[in-house]
Short mmCIF file of C-alpha atoms in Angstrom, two decimals:
data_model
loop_
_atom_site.label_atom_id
_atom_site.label_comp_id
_atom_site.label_asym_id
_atom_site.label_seq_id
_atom_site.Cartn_x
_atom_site.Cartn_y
_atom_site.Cartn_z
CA UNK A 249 175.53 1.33 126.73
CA UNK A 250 177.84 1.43 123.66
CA UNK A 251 174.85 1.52 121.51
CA UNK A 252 173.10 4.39 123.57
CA UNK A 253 176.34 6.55 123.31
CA UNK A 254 176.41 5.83 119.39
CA UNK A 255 172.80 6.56 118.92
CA UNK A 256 173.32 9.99 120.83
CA UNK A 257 176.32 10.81 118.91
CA UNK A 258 173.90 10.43 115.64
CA UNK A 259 171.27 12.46 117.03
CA UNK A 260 174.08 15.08 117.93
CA UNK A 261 175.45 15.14 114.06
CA UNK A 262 172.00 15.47 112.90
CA UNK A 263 170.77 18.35 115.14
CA UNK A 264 174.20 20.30 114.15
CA UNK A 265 172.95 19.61 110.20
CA UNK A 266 169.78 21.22 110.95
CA UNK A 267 171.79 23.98 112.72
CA UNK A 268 173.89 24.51 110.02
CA UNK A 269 171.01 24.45 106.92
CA UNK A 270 168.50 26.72 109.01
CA UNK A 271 171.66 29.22 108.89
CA UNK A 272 171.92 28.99 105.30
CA UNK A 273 168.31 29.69 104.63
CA UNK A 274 168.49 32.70 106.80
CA UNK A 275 171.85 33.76 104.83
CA UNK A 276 170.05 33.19 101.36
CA UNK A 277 166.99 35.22 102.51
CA UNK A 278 168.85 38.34 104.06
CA UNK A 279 170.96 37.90 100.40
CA UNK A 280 167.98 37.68 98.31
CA UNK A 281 166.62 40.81 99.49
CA UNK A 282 169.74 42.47 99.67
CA UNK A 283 169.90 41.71 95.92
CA UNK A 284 166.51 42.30 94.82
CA UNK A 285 166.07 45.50 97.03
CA UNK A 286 169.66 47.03 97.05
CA UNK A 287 169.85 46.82 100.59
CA UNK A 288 173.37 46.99 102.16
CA UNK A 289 172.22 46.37 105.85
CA UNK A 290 171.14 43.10 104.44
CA UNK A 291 173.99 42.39 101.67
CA UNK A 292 176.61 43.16 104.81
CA UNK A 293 174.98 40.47 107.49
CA UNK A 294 174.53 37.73 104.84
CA UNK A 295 178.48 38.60 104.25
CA UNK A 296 179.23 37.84 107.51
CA UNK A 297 177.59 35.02 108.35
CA UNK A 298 178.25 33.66 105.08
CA UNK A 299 181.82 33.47 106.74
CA UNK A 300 180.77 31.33 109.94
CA UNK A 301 178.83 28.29 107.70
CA UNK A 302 182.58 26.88 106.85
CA UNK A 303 183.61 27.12 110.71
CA UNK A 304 180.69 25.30 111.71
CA UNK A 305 180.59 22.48 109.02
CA UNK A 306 184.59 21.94 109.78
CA UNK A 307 183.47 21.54 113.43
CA UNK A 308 180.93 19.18 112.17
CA UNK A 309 183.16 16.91 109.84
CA UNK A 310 185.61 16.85 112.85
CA UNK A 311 182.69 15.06 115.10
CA UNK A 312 181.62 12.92 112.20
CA UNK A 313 185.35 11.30 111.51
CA UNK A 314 185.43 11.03 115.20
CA UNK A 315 182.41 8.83 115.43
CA UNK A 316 183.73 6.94 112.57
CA UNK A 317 187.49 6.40 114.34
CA UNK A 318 185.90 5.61 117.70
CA UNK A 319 182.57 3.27 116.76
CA UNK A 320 183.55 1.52 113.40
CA UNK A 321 180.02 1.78 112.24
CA UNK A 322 178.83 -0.43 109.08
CA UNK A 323 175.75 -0.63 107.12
CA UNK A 324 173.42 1.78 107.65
CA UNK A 325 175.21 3.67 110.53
CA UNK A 326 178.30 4.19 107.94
CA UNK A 327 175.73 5.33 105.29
CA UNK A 328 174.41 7.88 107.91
CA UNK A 329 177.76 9.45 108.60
CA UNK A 330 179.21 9.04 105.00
CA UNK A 331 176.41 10.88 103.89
CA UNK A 332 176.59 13.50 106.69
CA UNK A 333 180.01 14.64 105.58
CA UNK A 334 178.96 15.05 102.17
CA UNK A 335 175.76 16.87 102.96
CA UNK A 336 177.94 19.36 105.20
CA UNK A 337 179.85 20.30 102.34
CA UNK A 338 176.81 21.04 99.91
CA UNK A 339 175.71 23.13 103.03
CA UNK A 340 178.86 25.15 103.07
CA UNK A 341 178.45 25.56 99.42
CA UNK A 342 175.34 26.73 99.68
CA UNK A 343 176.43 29.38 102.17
CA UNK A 344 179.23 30.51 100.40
CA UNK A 345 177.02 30.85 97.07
CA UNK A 346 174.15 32.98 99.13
CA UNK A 347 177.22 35.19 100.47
CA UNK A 348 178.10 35.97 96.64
CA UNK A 349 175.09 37.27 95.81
CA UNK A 350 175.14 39.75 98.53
CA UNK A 351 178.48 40.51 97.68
CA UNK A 352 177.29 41.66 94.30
CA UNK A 353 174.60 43.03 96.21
CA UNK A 354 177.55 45.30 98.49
CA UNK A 355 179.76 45.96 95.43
CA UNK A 356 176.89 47.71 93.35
CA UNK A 357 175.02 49.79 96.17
CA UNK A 358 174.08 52.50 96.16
CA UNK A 359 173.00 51.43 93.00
CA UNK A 360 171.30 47.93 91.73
CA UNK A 361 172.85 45.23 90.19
CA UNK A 362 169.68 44.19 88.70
CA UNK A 363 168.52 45.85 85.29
CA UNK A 364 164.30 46.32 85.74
CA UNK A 365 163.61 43.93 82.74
CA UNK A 366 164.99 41.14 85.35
CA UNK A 367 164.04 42.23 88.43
CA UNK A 368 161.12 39.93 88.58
CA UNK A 369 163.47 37.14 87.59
CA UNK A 370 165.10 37.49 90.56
CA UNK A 371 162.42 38.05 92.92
CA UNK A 372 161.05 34.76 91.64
CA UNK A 373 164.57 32.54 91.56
CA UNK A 374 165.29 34.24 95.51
CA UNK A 375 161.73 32.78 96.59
CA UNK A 376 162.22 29.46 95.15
CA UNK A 377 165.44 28.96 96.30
CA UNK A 378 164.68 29.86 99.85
CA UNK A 379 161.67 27.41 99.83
CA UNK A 380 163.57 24.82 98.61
CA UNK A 381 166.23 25.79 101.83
CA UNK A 382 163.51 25.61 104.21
CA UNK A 383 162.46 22.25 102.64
CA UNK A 384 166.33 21.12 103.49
CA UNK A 385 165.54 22.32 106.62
CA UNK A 386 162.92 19.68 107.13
CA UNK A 387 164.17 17.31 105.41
CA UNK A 388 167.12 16.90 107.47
CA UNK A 389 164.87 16.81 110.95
CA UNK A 390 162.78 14.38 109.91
CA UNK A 391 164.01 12.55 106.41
CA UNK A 392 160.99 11.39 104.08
CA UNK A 393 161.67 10.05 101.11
CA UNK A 394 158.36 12.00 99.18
CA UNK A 395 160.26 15.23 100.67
CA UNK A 396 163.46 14.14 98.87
CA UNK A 397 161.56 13.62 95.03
CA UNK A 398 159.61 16.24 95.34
CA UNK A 399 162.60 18.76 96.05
CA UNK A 400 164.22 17.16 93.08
CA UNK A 401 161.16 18.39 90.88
CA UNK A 402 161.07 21.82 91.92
CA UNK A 403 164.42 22.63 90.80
CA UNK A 404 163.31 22.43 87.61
CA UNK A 405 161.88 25.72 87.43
CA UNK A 406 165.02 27.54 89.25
CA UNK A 407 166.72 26.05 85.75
CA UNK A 408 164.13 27.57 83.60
CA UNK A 409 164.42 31.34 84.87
CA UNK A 410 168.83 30.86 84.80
CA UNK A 411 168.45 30.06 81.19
CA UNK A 412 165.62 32.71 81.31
CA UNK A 413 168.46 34.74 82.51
CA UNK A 414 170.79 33.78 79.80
CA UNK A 415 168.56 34.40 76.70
CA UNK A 416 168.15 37.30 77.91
CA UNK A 417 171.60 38.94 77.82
CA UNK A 418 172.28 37.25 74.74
CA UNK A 419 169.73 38.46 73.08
CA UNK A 420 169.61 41.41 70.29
CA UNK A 421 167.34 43.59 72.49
CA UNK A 422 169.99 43.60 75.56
CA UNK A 423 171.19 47.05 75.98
CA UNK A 424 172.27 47.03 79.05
CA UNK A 425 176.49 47.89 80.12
CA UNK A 426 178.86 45.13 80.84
CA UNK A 427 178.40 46.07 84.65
CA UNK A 428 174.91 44.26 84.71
CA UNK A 429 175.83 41.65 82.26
CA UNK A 430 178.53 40.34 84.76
CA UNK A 431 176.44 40.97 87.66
CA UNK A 432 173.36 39.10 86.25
CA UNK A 433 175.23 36.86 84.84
CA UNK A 434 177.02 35.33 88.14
CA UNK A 435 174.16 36.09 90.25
CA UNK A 436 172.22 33.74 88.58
CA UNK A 437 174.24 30.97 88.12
CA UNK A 438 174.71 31.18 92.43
CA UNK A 439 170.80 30.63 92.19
CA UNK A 440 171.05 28.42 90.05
CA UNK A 441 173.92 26.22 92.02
CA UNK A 442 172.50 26.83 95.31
CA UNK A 443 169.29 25.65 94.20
CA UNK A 444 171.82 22.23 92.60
CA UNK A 445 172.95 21.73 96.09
CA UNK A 446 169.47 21.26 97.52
CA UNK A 447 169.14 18.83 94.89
CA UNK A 448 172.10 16.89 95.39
CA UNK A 449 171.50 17.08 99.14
CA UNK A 450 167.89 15.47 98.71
CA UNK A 451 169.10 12.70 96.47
CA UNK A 452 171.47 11.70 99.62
CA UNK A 453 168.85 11.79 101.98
CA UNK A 454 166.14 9.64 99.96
CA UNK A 455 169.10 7.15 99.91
CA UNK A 456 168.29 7.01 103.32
CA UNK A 457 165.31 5.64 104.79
CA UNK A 458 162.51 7.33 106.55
CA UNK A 459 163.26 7.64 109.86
CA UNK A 460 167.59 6.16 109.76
CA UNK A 461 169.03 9.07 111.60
CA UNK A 462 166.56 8.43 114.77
CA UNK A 463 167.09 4.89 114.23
#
């Protein structure tokens, strides 16, 4: 019965990760396109529930040191939880970092914050980054280790358009004012780090085995 109340418990901290990352995909896509499009509907409700991802991954934490006061767990069952607290804060990260770029998003409207030589940039780093949320998303439902690597090589590309990014302000043709510098400049290294975290949250999950949270 012990068992059965420990397994449930799992199940519970894993359906609350899934809660928590399909949040933060929303929150990056409703940023993206507040940032891309100038769109302060959008900038404003990624603000907002930016704000909610660190209530719910506190709440989270708090049931995971719970578990581990009450049951004791070892082996795999610690590995589970240990990683769960870690992959709660790269999920609160991850919020927090969509909610900047909207913020840049709200501080610049009605104008953009994105010059038109990188506007495509930024199309381009917002679609990857959200794909490689939703792939979180799945990841954490059902953990597969194939998922996990191939994550890990599609960050690559989010790397090549920051420093794609950073060539491009430093370079002799940049005319643009110190306004879009700064603005370009942060907003890309939150694509860049959100796009880190997704990393960092595969590598704990194909330390995992297929199949451990259900287990």
């Amino acid at each position: 019965m012990a068992r059965e109340v420990f397994q449930q418990e799992l199940k519970e901290v894993q359906e609350r990760l899934v809660e928590i990352a399909s949040d933060v995909t929303r929150i990056m896509q409703s940023a993206s396109h507040s940032f891309t499009k100038s769109d302060v509907a959008l900038a404003d409700q990624a603000i907002s529930h930016a704000e909610s991802i660190g209530e719910k991954a506190l709440a989270l934490d708090e049931l995971v040191i719970r578990i581990l006061a009450r049951q004791s767990p070892v082996a795999r069952d610690l590995r589970i939880l240990v990683s769960a607290l870690r992959i709660s804060a790269s999920l609160e990260r991850m919020g927090a970092l969509a909610g900047h770029i909207a913020q840049i998003a709200r501080f610049r409207y009605p104008g953009s914050a994105i010059p038109e030589s990188l506007r495509s940039t930024f199309v381009e780093m917002g679609v990857l980054d959200l794909a490689l949320a939703n792939k979180i998303v799945k990841l954490l439902a059902d953990p597969d280790v194939d998922v996990a690597r191939s994550i890990q090589a599609e960050d690559e590309r989010v790397d090549e358009l920051h420093r794609h990014v950073f060539d491009t302000v430093l370079g002799d043709d940049w005319k643009e004012n110190a306004v879009f510098t700064v603005d370009v400049t942060l907003a890309s290294r939150y694509h860049e780090r959100f796009a880190d975290h997704v990393v960092d949250i595969s590598s704990k999950l194909s330390y995992l085995t297929t199949g451990e949270w259900n287990d």
